[in-house]
XYZ file of N, CA and C in Angstrom:
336
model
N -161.580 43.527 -69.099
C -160.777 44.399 -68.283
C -160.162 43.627 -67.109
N -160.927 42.808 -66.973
C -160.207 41.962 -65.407
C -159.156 41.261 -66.122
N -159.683 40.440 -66.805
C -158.192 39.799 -68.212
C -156.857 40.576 -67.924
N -157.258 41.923 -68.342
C -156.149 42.714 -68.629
C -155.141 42.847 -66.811
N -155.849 42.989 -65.760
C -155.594 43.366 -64.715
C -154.988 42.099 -63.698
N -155.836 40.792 -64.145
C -154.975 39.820 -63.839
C -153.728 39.364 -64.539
N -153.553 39.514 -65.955
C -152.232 38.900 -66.625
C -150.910 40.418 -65.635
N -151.510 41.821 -65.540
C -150.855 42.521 -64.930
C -150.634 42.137 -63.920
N -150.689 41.433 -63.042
C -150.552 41.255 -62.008
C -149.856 40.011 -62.034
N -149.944 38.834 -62.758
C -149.387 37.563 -62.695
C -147.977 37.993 -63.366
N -147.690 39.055 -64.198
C -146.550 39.889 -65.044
C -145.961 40.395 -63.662
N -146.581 40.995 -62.864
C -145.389 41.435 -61.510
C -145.138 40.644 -60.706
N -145.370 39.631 -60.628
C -145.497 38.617 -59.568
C -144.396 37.722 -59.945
N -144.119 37.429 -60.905
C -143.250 36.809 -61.947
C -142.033 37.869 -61.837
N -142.030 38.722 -62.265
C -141.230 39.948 -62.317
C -140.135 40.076 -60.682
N -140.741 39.971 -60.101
C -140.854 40.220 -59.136
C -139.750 38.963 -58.170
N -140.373 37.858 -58.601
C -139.687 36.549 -57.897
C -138.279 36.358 -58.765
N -138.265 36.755 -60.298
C -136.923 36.572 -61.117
C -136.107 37.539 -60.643
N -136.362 38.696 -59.739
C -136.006 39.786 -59.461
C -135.127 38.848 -58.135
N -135.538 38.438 -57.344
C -135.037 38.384 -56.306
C -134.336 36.755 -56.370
N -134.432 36.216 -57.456
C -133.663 34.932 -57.518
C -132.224 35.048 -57.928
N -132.248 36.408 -59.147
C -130.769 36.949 -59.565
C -130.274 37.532 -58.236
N -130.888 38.327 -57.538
C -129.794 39.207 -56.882
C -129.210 38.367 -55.349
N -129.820 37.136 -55.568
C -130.000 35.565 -54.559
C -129.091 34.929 -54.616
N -128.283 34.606 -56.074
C -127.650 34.414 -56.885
C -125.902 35.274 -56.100
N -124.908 34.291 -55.826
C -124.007 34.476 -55.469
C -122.870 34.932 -56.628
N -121.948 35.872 -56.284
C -121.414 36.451 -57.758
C -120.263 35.736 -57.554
N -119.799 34.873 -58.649
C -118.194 34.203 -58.919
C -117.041 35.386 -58.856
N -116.008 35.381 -58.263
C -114.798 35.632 -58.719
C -113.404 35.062 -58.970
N -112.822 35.747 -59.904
C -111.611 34.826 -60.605
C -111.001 35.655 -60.505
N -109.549 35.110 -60.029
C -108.304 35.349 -59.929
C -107.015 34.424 -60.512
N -105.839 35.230 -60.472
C -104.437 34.355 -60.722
C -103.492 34.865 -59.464
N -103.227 33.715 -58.774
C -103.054 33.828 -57.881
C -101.667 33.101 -57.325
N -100.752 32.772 -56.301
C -99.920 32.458 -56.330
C -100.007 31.379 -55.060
N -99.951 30.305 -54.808
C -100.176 29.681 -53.444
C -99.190 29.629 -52.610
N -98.942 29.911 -51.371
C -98.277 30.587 -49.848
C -98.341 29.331 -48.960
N -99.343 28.500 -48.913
C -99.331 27.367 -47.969
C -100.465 27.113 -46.914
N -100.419 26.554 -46.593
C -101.799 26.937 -45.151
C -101.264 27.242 -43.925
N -102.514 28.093 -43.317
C -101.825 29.039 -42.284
C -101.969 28.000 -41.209
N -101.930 28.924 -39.939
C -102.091 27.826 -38.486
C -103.453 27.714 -38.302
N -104.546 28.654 -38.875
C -105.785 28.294 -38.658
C -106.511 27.849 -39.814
N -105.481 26.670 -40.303
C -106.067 25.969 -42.147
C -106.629 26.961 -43.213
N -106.327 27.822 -43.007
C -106.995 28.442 -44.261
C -105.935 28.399 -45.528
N -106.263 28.337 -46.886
C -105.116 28.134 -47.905
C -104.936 29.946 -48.272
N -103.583 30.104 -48.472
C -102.985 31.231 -48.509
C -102.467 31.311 -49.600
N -103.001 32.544 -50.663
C -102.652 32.996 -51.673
C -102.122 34.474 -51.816
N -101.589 34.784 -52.619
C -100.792 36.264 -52.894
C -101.180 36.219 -54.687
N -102.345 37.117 -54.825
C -102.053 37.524 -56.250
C -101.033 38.684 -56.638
N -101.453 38.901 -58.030
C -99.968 40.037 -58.793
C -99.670 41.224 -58.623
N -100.784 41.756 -57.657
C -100.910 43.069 -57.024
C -99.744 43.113 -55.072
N -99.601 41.803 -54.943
C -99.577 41.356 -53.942
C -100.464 41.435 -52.791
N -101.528 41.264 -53.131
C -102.612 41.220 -51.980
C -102.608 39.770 -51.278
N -102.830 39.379 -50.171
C -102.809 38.111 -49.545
C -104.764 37.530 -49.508
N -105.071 36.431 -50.121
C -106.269 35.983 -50.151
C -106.406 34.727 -49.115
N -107.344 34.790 -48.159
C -107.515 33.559 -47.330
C -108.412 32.961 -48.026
N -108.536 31.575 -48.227
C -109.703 30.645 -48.812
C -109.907 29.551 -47.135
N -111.318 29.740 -47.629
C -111.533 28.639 -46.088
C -111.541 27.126 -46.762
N -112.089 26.777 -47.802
C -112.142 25.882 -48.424
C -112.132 25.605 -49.692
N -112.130 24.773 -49.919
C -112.393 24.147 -51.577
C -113.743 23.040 -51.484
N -114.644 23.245 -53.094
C -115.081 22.690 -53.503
C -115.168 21.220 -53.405
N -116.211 20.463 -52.971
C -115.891 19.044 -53.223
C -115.796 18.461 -53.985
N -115.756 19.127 -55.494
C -115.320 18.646 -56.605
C -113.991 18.276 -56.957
N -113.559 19.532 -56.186
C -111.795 19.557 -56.344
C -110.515 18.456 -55.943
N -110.327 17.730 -56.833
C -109.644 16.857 -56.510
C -108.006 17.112 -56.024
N -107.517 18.435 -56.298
C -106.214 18.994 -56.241
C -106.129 19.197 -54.803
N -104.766 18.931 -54.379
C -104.815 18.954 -52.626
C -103.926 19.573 -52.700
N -104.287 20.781 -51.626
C -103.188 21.812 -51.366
C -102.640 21.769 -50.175
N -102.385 20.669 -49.844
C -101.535 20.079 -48.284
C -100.480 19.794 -48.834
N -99.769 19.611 -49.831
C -98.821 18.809 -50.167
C -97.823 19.849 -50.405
N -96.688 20.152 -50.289
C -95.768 20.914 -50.108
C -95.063 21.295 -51.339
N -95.124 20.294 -52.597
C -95.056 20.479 -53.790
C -95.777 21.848 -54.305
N -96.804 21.725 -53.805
C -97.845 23.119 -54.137
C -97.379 24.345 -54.305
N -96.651 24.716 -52.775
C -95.879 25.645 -52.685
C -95.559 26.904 -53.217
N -96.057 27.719 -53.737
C -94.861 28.668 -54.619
C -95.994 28.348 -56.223
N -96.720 27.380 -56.409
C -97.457 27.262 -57.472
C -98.703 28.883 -57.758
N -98.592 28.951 -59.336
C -100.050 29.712 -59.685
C -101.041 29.453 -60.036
N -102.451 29.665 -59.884
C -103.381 29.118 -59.985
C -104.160 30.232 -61.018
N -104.979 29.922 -61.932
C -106.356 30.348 -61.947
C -107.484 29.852 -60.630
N -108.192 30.685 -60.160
C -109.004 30.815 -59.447
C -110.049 31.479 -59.221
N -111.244 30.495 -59.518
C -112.531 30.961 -59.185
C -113.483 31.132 -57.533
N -113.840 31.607 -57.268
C -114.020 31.724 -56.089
C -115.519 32.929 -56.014
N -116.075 31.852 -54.573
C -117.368 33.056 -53.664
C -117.112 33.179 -52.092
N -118.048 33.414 -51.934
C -118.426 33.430 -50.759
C -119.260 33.033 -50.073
N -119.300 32.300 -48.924
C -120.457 31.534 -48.428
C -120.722 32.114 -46.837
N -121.290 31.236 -46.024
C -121.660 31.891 -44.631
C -121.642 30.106 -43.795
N -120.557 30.580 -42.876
C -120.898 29.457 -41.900
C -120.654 29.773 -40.480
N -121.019 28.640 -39.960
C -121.438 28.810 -38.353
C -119.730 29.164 -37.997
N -119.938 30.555 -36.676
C -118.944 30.608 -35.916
C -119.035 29.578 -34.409
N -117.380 28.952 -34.512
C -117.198 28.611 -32.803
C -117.083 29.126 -31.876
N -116.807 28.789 -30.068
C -116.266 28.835 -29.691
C -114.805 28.436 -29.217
N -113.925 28.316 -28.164
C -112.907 27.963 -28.106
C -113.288 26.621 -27.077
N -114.397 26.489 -27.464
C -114.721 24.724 -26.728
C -115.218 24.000 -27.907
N -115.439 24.275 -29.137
C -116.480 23.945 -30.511
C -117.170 24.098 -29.929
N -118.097 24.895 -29.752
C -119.436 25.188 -29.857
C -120.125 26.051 -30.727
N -120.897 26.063 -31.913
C -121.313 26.993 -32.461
C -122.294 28.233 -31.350
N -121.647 29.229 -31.557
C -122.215 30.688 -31.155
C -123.832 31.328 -31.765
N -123.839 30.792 -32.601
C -125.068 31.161 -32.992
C -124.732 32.709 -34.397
N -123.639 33.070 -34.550
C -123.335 33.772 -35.259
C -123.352 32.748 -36.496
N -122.867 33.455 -37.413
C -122.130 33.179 -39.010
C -121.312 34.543 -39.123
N -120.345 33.923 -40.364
C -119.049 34.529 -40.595
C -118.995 34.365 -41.995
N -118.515 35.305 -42.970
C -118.316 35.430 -44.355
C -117.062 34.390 -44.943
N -117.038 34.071 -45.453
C -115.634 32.875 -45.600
C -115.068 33.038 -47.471
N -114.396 32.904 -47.871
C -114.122 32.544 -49.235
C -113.885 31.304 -48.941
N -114.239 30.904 -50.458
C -114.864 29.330 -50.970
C -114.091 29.388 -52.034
N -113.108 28.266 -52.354
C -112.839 27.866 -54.400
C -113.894 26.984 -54.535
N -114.203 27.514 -55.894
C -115.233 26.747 -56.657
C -114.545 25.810 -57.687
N -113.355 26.559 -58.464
C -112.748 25.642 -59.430
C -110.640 26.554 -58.789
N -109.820 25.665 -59.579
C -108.603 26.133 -59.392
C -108.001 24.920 -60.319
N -106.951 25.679 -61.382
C -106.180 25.021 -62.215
C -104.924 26.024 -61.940
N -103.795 25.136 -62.093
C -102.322 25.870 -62.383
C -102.095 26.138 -63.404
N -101.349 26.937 -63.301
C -100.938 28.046 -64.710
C -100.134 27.500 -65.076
N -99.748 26.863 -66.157
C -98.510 26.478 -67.275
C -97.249 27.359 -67.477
């Protein structure tokens, strides 16, 4: 009977930690999107097909595609994208001690 009451218990415990590693687990989103340029406070500026305007704070350090270049312009992308959390400044750099929600590309290819 203890058999039975410990594998129950090592079963929720388990249960339990896979439980909170998925919902831990940051959710991807993908878009097609249209690129606008970067604003005055660097963020890269997109307009998908709905015309909604998307700020990205960054890209991936994988990403070898540079969206400084003016060629870019007016380009469409597939785009994957999350969300991350980083430190807010002040108007001296100083981190505040806050965080702020940001969009992140994870991957981005142009559309043919």
């Amino acid at each position: 009977m203890k058999t039975l009451y410990a594998s129950a218990l090592v079963l929720f415990i388990t249960l339990t930690f896979s439980v909170n590693t998925i919902s831990a687990q940051e959710k991807e989103n993908k878009i097609v999107a249209t690129f606008k340029g970067v604003t005055e406070t660097e963020y890269f500026k997109f307009v998908d097909e709905k015309d909604v305007t998307i700020l990205f704070y960054d890209l991936d350090e994988n990403i070898e595609l540079s969206l400084y270049e003016e060629e870019m312009i007016g380009k469409k992308f597939n785009i994957t994208w999350s969300t991350k959390q980083i430190d807010e400044f002040d108007e001296n750099g100083e981190a505040t001690g806050d965080l702020t929600t940001v969009k992140t590309i994870l991957t981005i290819t142009e559309v043919k």
